[in-house]
Each structure stands twice: as C-alpha cells, then as structure tokens.
Amino acid sequence: VPYKLEKRRTLEHGELVLAVAVSSFMRLAFTCARGGVKVWSLTGQKARDRFPVSHIPVQTPRAYLRTCLLFPDSTALLTGGSNLACVSLWDLAASQLHVTAQLPCEGLSCQALAASPQDSLAFAGFTNGALRIWDLRDEHVVRCGQGHLPDKRGNGTRSVVVKGPNVWVGGLDTCLRCWDLRMAFRPREYQFESQIMSLAHSPNEDWVLLGMANGQQWLQHTSRSESLMVADDHDAILSLKFSPYGQWWVSVGLDNLITIYSTLTRKKLFQVPETCVMCCDVALNSRLIVTGSRDNASVYQVTY
C-alpha cells in the first residue's frame, strides 16, 4: 500500500475541471471541462503546464461537456454532456484525434459514463434518470432503462460502473440499482439514507464502493444484500477510485482532502490537503493519481 503522495505537476486547464483521466501507458492526462477536453503530456519535469498537446473543443452551440471516460487500454475516450446529439467515442491510437463512433442520445443530458470494451459496450447515465447502453460496433442502442428519479434540477444519475455482467447505477434518489445484462432489464435495488455521488468497483473482490453526499462511504456486496459502512467524514464524497489491483482506494470531496484507504483494513492510510477537489483517477501502473480542483488538475506520484 502507498505511504506518500507527492505533487509532481499542475495542469492549468483554465476552466472548472469536471472529470479527469490518466494513462500511464501513453504518459497522458485528460482534463474535462464544459468547453472541452484537453490532453496533456506527462513527460519531462514541468512543475506547471499551460500548454496541452491536444484539445477537443465542444463545437455545438449552447452545448457543454459534463464528463469523460478513458478506456482501460488507453485506446479510446468517451465524452458526454448537455445539448449534444450524441456521446462521442474518440480514437486515441490514431496520429490525430478523431471521432470513431457517435452514440445517439438526442434530448438527453449525460453526466456519467462507463464502458466494457471487451464486450464492445458503452453505458451512460442521464440527468433524467435514464440509463442507455450502446453497441460500439454499429452504434445502435442495445437497451434503455429508467434508473434514478431526477430531483428538481434534473440531476438523476450521478455514477455508473460495470463489474462483470452487472451495471451499477447511483444517483440522487438514494437508491443503488444493479442491472444484470444476461437477464431481463429489471434492476435489483438497494436503498441508502443519503444521495449517491460516486461509485467504484473493486477489481478483485465482490464489492462496489459508494461515496455519499453525507460523507459516508459504503461497500455493497455484488451478490448478497450485505452492506458495510467503511468511512464517515461528514463532507460529501464526490469521487472514488480503486487502485488497479484493489489494495487501496482514493476518495476526494468537500473536505478539501485527498484520502487514501487500505482495502484490507478498510482504514485511512493518510491524507493530503487539496482544496475544492471534484474528481480523481488512478493510473493503471498504480504510480500516478490525477485530481481535478477548480480550474486545474494536479498530478501526484504514489510512493510505496
């Protein structure tokens, strides 16, 4: 497990960062804001970087992004948002960034994405509570479902994760839902006391981790009704990520801290101060953590 985080780089996006992703294989970081996604090189020793190597701007009038998702093999990036006709799939392996698939979602506002590249499936959760699944090979809609009831602002679904054949969806109606893709499209439901702001799935255990608006963190077993509260920090948890091998996880939220937990003991290992952190991601080599805070992102090196 890690014992220290060191900030290595600040990426000056220039706009409120809503989502981040990091690829240790390609040595790239991705920052998503309303105006578009910026791609940053992590080579060299720059302490601050204002010049991305690429930029994916939103070109549709009155449209804006809400989220992005990097595929595990770093070959593609999904982007989704509001007033857009589709969720876009970008090819990162080509010499120039370009869209390889447009997944239709006319009239819907996307704020959560997931993918199962081995099954050629993409998933999106929307502010009206809908869940949509596409086949990436021909871009057609495989399934649609109603997930979370939207609140008065319409912010229904907040997070979507895929673990095996199951799709887990969390949102503001305090209910965790699970769809088994092998069966009829009717979800199992698990009721909690607080709004679900973020989800993460354990890579090697049968648990899904929930980050709540009341600051609690819960583990929900994927095949039993068992649930365990593993943290209670009072401030909303906005983003969670397990390390690739599942030995630890990172959480960020309104407590202005980056917190690392041990999966084995389910206890805090240490915390690092960082103000207004909205999102985080962990690299596949377990050596880098990227966080989004205000109008920039921070790249941390993990020391074991």
Short mmCIF file of C-alpha atoms in Angstrom, two decimals:
data_model
loop_
_atom_site.label_atom_id
_atom_site.label_comp_id
_atom_site.label_asym_id
_atom_site.label_seq_id
_atom_site.Cartn_x
_atom_site.Cartn_y
_atom_site.Cartn_z
CA VAL A 1 0.00 0.00 0.00
CA PRO A 2 1.18 3.60 -0.51
CA TYR A 3 2.54 5.76 2.28
CA LYS A 4 3.06 9.10 0.50
CA LEU A 5 1.75 11.30 -2.33
CA GLU A 6 3.94 13.96 -3.91
CA LYS A 7 2.56 16.60 -6.26
CA ARG A 8 4.62 16.50 -9.44
CA ARG A 9 2.72 18.72 -11.84
CA THR A 10 -0.13 21.21 -12.15
CA LEU A 11 -2.11 21.26 -15.39
CA GLU A 12 -3.70 24.67 -15.95
CA HIS A 13 -6.89 23.89 -17.83
CA GLY A 14 -8.31 27.40 -17.32
CA GLU A 15 -11.89 26.28 -16.65
CA LEU A 16 -13.60 24.33 -13.85
CA VAL A 17 -12.40 20.73 -14.21
CA LEU A 18 -15.33 18.28 -14.04
CA ALA A 19 -13.58 14.98 -14.81
CA VAL A 20 -10.03 13.68 -15.20
CA ALA A 21 -8.34 10.58 -16.60
CA VAL A 22 -4.74 9.41 -16.71
CA SER A 23 -2.89 6.91 -18.90
CA SER A 24 0.44 5.63 -17.57
CA PHE A 25 0.94 3.66 -20.80
CA MET A 26 0.69 6.75 -23.03
CA ARG A 27 2.01 9.16 -20.37
CA LEU A 28 -1.02 11.40 -20.90
CA ALA A 29 -3.58 13.09 -18.68
CA PHE A 30 -7.03 14.27 -19.74
CA THR A 31 -8.98 17.14 -18.19
CA CYS A 32 -12.65 17.64 -18.99
CA ALA A 33 -14.43 20.98 -18.57
CA ARG A 34 -17.60 22.44 -20.04
CA GLY A 35 -15.75 23.81 -23.07
CA GLY A 36 -13.95 20.60 -24.00
CA VAL A 37 -11.24 18.07 -23.14
CA LYS A 38 -7.54 18.93 -23.02
CA VAL A 39 -4.81 16.31 -23.42
CA TRP A 40 -1.55 16.77 -21.50
CA SER A 41 1.84 15.12 -21.84
CA LEU A 42 3.29 13.83 -18.57
CA THR A 43 6.84 13.51 -19.90
CA GLY A 44 9.54 15.89 -18.74
CA GLN A 45 9.83 17.74 -15.44
CA LYS A 46 7.43 20.69 -15.76
CA ALA A 47 6.02 21.80 -12.41
CA ARG A 48 3.25 23.79 -14.12
CA ASP A 49 1.89 23.26 -17.61
CA ARG A 50 -0.36 25.66 -19.53
CA PHE A 51 0.04 24.08 -22.95
CA PRO A 52 -1.85 20.86 -23.71
CA VAL A 53 -0.67 18.67 -26.57
CA SER A 54 -4.21 18.50 -27.91
CA HIS A 55 -7.66 19.99 -27.36
CA ILE A 56 -11.10 18.54 -28.10
CA PRO A 57 -13.42 21.57 -28.07
CA VAL A 58 -17.20 21.50 -27.93
CA GLN A 59 -18.35 22.88 -31.28
CA THR A 60 -22.14 22.62 -30.93
CA PRO A 61 -23.72 25.97 -29.96
CA ARG A 62 -25.02 26.09 -26.35
CA ALA A 63 -23.66 22.59 -25.69
CA TYR A 64 -21.17 21.68 -22.98
CA LEU A 65 -19.42 18.62 -21.58
CA ARG A 66 -20.06 17.10 -18.18
CA THR A 67 -17.81 14.04 -18.16
CA CYS A 68 -15.26 11.87 -19.97
CA LEU A 69 -14.08 8.29 -19.62
CA LEU A 70 -10.78 6.73 -20.68
CA PHE A 71 -10.86 3.10 -21.82
CA PRO A 72 -8.66 0.77 -19.71
CA ASP A 73 -6.32 0.12 -22.64
CA SER A 74 -5.99 3.89 -23.31
CA THR A 75 -7.06 3.49 -26.94
CA ALA A 76 -10.28 5.50 -26.74
CA LEU A 77 -12.03 8.26 -24.82
CA LEU A 78 -15.77 8.78 -24.33
CA THR A 79 -17.18 12.30 -23.87
CA GLY A 80 -20.71 13.29 -22.89
CA GLY A 81 -22.63 16.36 -21.81
CA SER A 82 -25.65 18.58 -22.33
CA ASN A 83 -27.35 19.78 -25.54
CA LEU A 84 -25.36 17.25 -27.56
CA ALA A 85 -26.92 14.82 -30.01
CA CYS A 86 -24.58 12.01 -29.03
CA VAL A 87 -21.92 10.63 -26.75
CA SER A 88 -18.68 10.69 -28.75
CA LEU A 89 -16.01 7.99 -28.91
CA TRP A 90 -12.54 9.37 -29.73
CA ASP A 91 -9.72 7.28 -31.17
CA LEU A 92 -6.54 7.94 -29.17
CA ALA A 93 -4.39 5.42 -31.05
CA ALA A 94 -4.50 7.35 -34.33
CA SER A 95 -1.96 10.02 -35.26
CA GLN A 96 -4.70 12.66 -34.89
CA LEU A 97 -7.67 12.65 -32.54
CA HIS A 98 -10.90 11.89 -34.34
CA VAL A 99 -14.38 10.56 -33.57
CA THR A 100 -14.88 6.88 -34.41
CA ALA A 101 -18.43 6.49 -33.09
CA GLN A 102 -21.36 8.74 -32.25
CA LEU A 103 -23.77 7.16 -29.79
CA PRO A 104 -27.20 8.78 -30.11
CA CYS A 105 -28.77 10.50 -27.09
CA GLU A 106 -30.75 13.39 -28.59
CA GLY A 107 -32.51 15.45 -25.92
CA LEU A 108 -30.70 13.80 -23.01
CA SER A 109 -28.07 15.30 -20.70
CA CYS A 110 -25.24 12.85 -19.95
CA GLN A 111 -23.31 13.08 -16.70
CA ALA A 112 -21.97 9.54 -16.13
CA LEU A 113 -20.14 7.14 -18.46
CA ALA A 114 -18.86 3.57 -18.30
CA ALA A 115 -17.56 1.06 -20.83
CA SER A 116 -16.93 -2.63 -21.32
CA PRO A 117 -14.51 -2.68 -24.29
CA GLN A 118 -14.23 -6.49 -24.31
CA ASP A 119 -17.99 -6.65 -24.92
CA SER A 120 -17.97 -3.59 -27.24
CA LEU A 121 -20.47 -1.82 -24.98
CA ALA A 122 -20.73 1.75 -23.72
CA PHE A 123 -23.02 2.95 -20.93
CA ALA A 124 -24.34 6.39 -19.99
CA GLY A 125 -26.45 7.79 -17.16
CA PHE A 126 -28.51 10.93 -17.70
CA THR A 127 -29.92 13.73 -15.58
CA ASN A 128 -33.48 12.49 -16.17
CA GLY A 129 -32.54 9.18 -14.54
CA ALA A 130 -32.29 7.19 -17.77
CA LEU A 131 -29.63 4.56 -18.46
CA ARG A 132 -28.64 3.81 -22.05
CA ILE A 133 -26.39 1.06 -23.45
CA TRP A 134 -24.87 1.07 -26.95
CA ASP A 135 -23.07 -1.48 -29.09
CA LEU A 136 -19.83 0.22 -30.15
CA ARG A 137 -19.56 -1.86 -33.31
CA ASP A 138 -22.62 -0.38 -35.01
CA GLU A 139 -23.55 2.48 -32.61
CA HIS A 140 -27.10 1.23 -32.07
CA VAL A 141 -28.89 1.33 -28.71
CA VAL A 142 -28.87 -2.10 -27.07
CA ARG A 143 -31.00 -1.26 -24.05
CA CYS A 144 -32.68 1.67 -22.34
CA GLY A 145 -33.80 1.77 -18.74
CA GLN A 146 -35.12 4.19 -16.18
CA GLY A 147 -32.72 4.43 -13.29
CA HIS A 148 -32.89 7.28 -10.84
CA LEU A 149 -35.73 9.68 -10.33
CA PRO A 150 -34.41 13.18 -11.04
CA ASP A 151 -34.52 15.90 -8.40
CA LYS A 152 -35.94 19.35 -9.12
CA ARG A 153 -32.77 20.29 -11.01
CA GLY A 154 -32.96 17.11 -13.07
CA ASN A 155 -29.76 15.58 -11.67
CA GLY A 156 -30.87 11.94 -11.58
CA THR A 157 -27.95 9.58 -12.26
CA ARG A 158 -24.54 10.55 -10.87
CA SER A 159 -22.35 7.49 -11.42
CA VAL A 160 -22.26 4.28 -13.49
CA VAL A 161 -19.80 1.38 -13.12
CA VAL A 162 -19.61 -2.03 -14.79
CA LYS A 163 -18.46 -5.13 -12.94
CA GLY A 164 -18.72 -8.39 -14.87
CA PRO A 165 -22.23 -8.74 -16.32
CA ASN A 166 -23.65 -6.16 -13.91
CA VAL A 167 -24.18 -2.43 -14.38
CA TRP A 168 -24.36 -0.44 -11.14
CA VAL A 169 -26.00 2.97 -11.10
CA GLY A 170 -26.08 5.51 -8.26
CA GLY A 171 -27.87 8.82 -8.05
CA LEU A 172 -29.70 11.43 -6.07
CA ASP A 173 -32.76 9.37 -5.11
CA THR A 174 -30.54 7.46 -2.58
CA CYS A 175 -31.12 4.11 -4.33
CA LEU A 176 -28.33 1.91 -5.76
CA ARG A 177 -29.54 -0.10 -8.75
CA CYS A 178 -27.95 -3.09 -10.45
CA TRP A 179 -28.86 -4.45 -13.89
CA ASP A 180 -27.74 -7.94 -14.89
CA LEU A 181 -27.09 -7.77 -18.65
CA ARG A 182 -27.77 -11.51 -19.01
CA MET A 183 -31.33 -11.20 -17.77
CA ALA A 184 -34.47 -9.11 -18.25
CA PHE A 185 -33.88 -5.41 -17.89
CA ARG A 186 -35.21 -5.08 -14.35
CA PRO A 187 -32.78 -3.94 -11.66
CA ARG A 188 -32.07 -5.05 -8.14
CA GLU A 189 -32.38 -2.13 -5.74
CA TYR A 190 -30.53 -1.25 -2.54
CA GLN A 191 -31.81 1.69 -0.51
CA PHE A 192 -29.47 4.05 1.35
CA GLU A 193 -30.09 7.12 3.51
CA SER A 194 -28.07 9.64 1.50
CA GLN A 195 -27.65 10.64 -2.12
CA ILE A 196 -25.07 8.57 -4.01
CA MET A 197 -22.46 10.88 -5.53
CA SER A 198 -19.87 8.38 -6.78
CA LEU A 199 -19.28 4.66 -7.35
CA ALA A 200 -16.21 2.48 -7.80
CA HIS A 201 -15.93 -1.29 -8.20
CA SER A 202 -13.27 -3.42 -6.56
CA PRO A 203 -11.07 -5.07 -9.22
CA ASN A 204 -10.61 -8.34 -7.33
CA GLU A 205 -13.39 -8.56 -4.72
CA ASP A 206 -17.18 -8.72 -4.95
CA TRP A 207 -17.84 -5.19 -3.71
CA VAL A 208 -18.99 -1.87 -5.09
CA LEU A 209 -17.90 1.24 -3.17
CA LEU A 210 -20.32 4.13 -2.71
CA GLY A 211 -19.44 7.75 -1.92
CA MET A 212 -22.34 9.61 -0.35
CA ALA A 213 -23.49 13.21 -0.04
CA ASN A 214 -23.40 12.91 3.77
CA GLY A 215 -19.71 11.94 3.72
CA GLN A 216 -20.20 8.25 4.36
CA GLN A 217 -18.63 5.51 2.27
CA TRP A 218 -20.30 2.12 1.94
CA LEU A 219 -19.31 -1.23 0.47
CA GLN A 220 -22.19 -3.09 -1.16
CA HIS A 221 -21.68 -6.78 -1.90
CA THR A 222 -22.37 -7.57 -5.55
CA SER A 223 -24.24 -10.86 -5.00
CA ARG A 224 -25.63 -10.52 -1.47
CA SER A 225 -27.64 -7.83 0.29
CA GLU A 226 -24.72 -7.23 2.68
CA SER A 227 -23.50 -3.63 3.00
CA LEU A 228 -20.82 -2.16 5.26
CA MET A 229 -20.10 1.45 6.18
CA VAL A 230 -16.33 1.94 5.91
CA ALA A 231 -15.97 5.72 6.43
CA ASP A 232 -17.95 8.64 7.82
CA ASP A 233 -16.31 12.01 7.13
CA HIS A 234 -19.38 14.31 7.19
CA ASP A 235 -18.43 16.13 3.97
CA ALA A 236 -19.76 14.96 0.60
CA ILE A 237 -17.67 12.40 -1.30
CA LEU A 238 -17.52 13.47 -4.96
CA SER A 239 -15.22 10.86 -6.49
CA LEU A 240 -13.75 7.44 -5.65
CA LYS A 241 -11.23 5.18 -7.38
CA PHE A 242 -9.71 1.82 -6.51
CA SER A 243 -6.11 1.11 -7.40
CA PRO A 244 -5.86 -1.28 -10.38
CA TYR A 245 -5.06 -4.28 -8.16
CA GLY A 246 -7.53 -3.28 -5.48
CA GLN A 247 -5.17 -2.96 -2.48
CA TRP A 248 -6.26 0.63 -1.79
CA TRP A 249 -8.64 3.35 -2.89
CA VAL A 250 -8.65 7.13 -3.07
CA SER A 251 -11.55 9.44 -2.22
CA VAL A 252 -12.00 13.19 -2.73
CA GLY A 253 -14.77 15.58 -1.83
CA LEU A 254 -15.81 18.68 0.06
CA ASP A 255 -13.43 18.07 2.97
CA ASN A 256 -10.55 19.56 0.91
CA LEU A 257 -8.51 16.38 1.33
CA ILE A 258 -7.25 13.52 -0.82
CA THR A 259 -7.66 10.41 1.33
CA ILE A 260 -6.05 7.01 0.77
CA TYR A 261 -7.65 3.92 2.34
CA SER A 262 -6.40 0.36 2.75
CA THR A 263 -8.76 -2.22 1.25
CA LEU A 264 -7.50 -4.91 3.63
CA THR A 265 -8.12 -2.97 6.85
CA ARG A 266 -10.72 -0.52 5.43
CA LYS A 267 -8.95 2.23 7.36
CA LYS A 268 -7.39 5.55 6.36
CA LEU A 269 -3.72 5.34 5.50
CA PHE A 270 -3.07 9.08 5.12
CA GLN A 271 -4.47 12.35 3.77
CA VAL A 272 -3.11 15.15 1.58
CA PRO A 273 -4.63 18.67 1.61
CA GLU A 274 -6.12 19.86 -1.69
CA THR A 275 -8.87 22.47 -1.99
CA CYS A 276 -12.11 22.06 -3.94
CA VAL A 277 -11.35 18.64 -5.42
CA MET A 278 -14.13 17.49 -7.77
CA CYS A 279 -12.74 14.31 -9.34
CA CYS A 280 -9.84 11.84 -9.40
CA ASP A 281 -8.33 8.97 -11.36
CA VAL A 282 -5.62 6.36 -10.74
CA ALA A 283 -3.18 5.20 -13.42
CA LEU A 284 -3.03 1.52 -14.39
CA ASN A 285 0.54 1.28 -13.07
CA SER A 286 -0.70 2.46 -9.62
CA ARG A 287 2.03 5.12 -9.62
CA LEU A 288 0.02 8.24 -10.51
CA ILE A 289 -3.12 9.91 -9.20
CA VAL A 290 -4.68 12.86 -11.00
CA THR A 291 -7.20 15.16 -9.31
CA GLY A 292 -9.35 17.97 -10.68
CA SER A 293 -9.54 21.06 -8.50
CA ARG A 294 -11.09 24.37 -9.57
CA ASP A 295 -9.61 25.32 -12.97
CA ASN A 296 -6.64 22.96 -12.94
CA ALA A 297 -5.59 19.37 -12.34
CA SER A 298 -2.82 18.03 -10.12
CA VAL A 299 -0.63 15.02 -10.88
CA TYR A 300 0.60 13.10 -7.83
CA GLN A 301 3.26 10.42 -7.67
CA VAL A 302 2.44 7.49 -5.38
CA THR A 303 5.28 6.19 -3.21
CA TYR A 304 5.18 2.69 -1.73
#
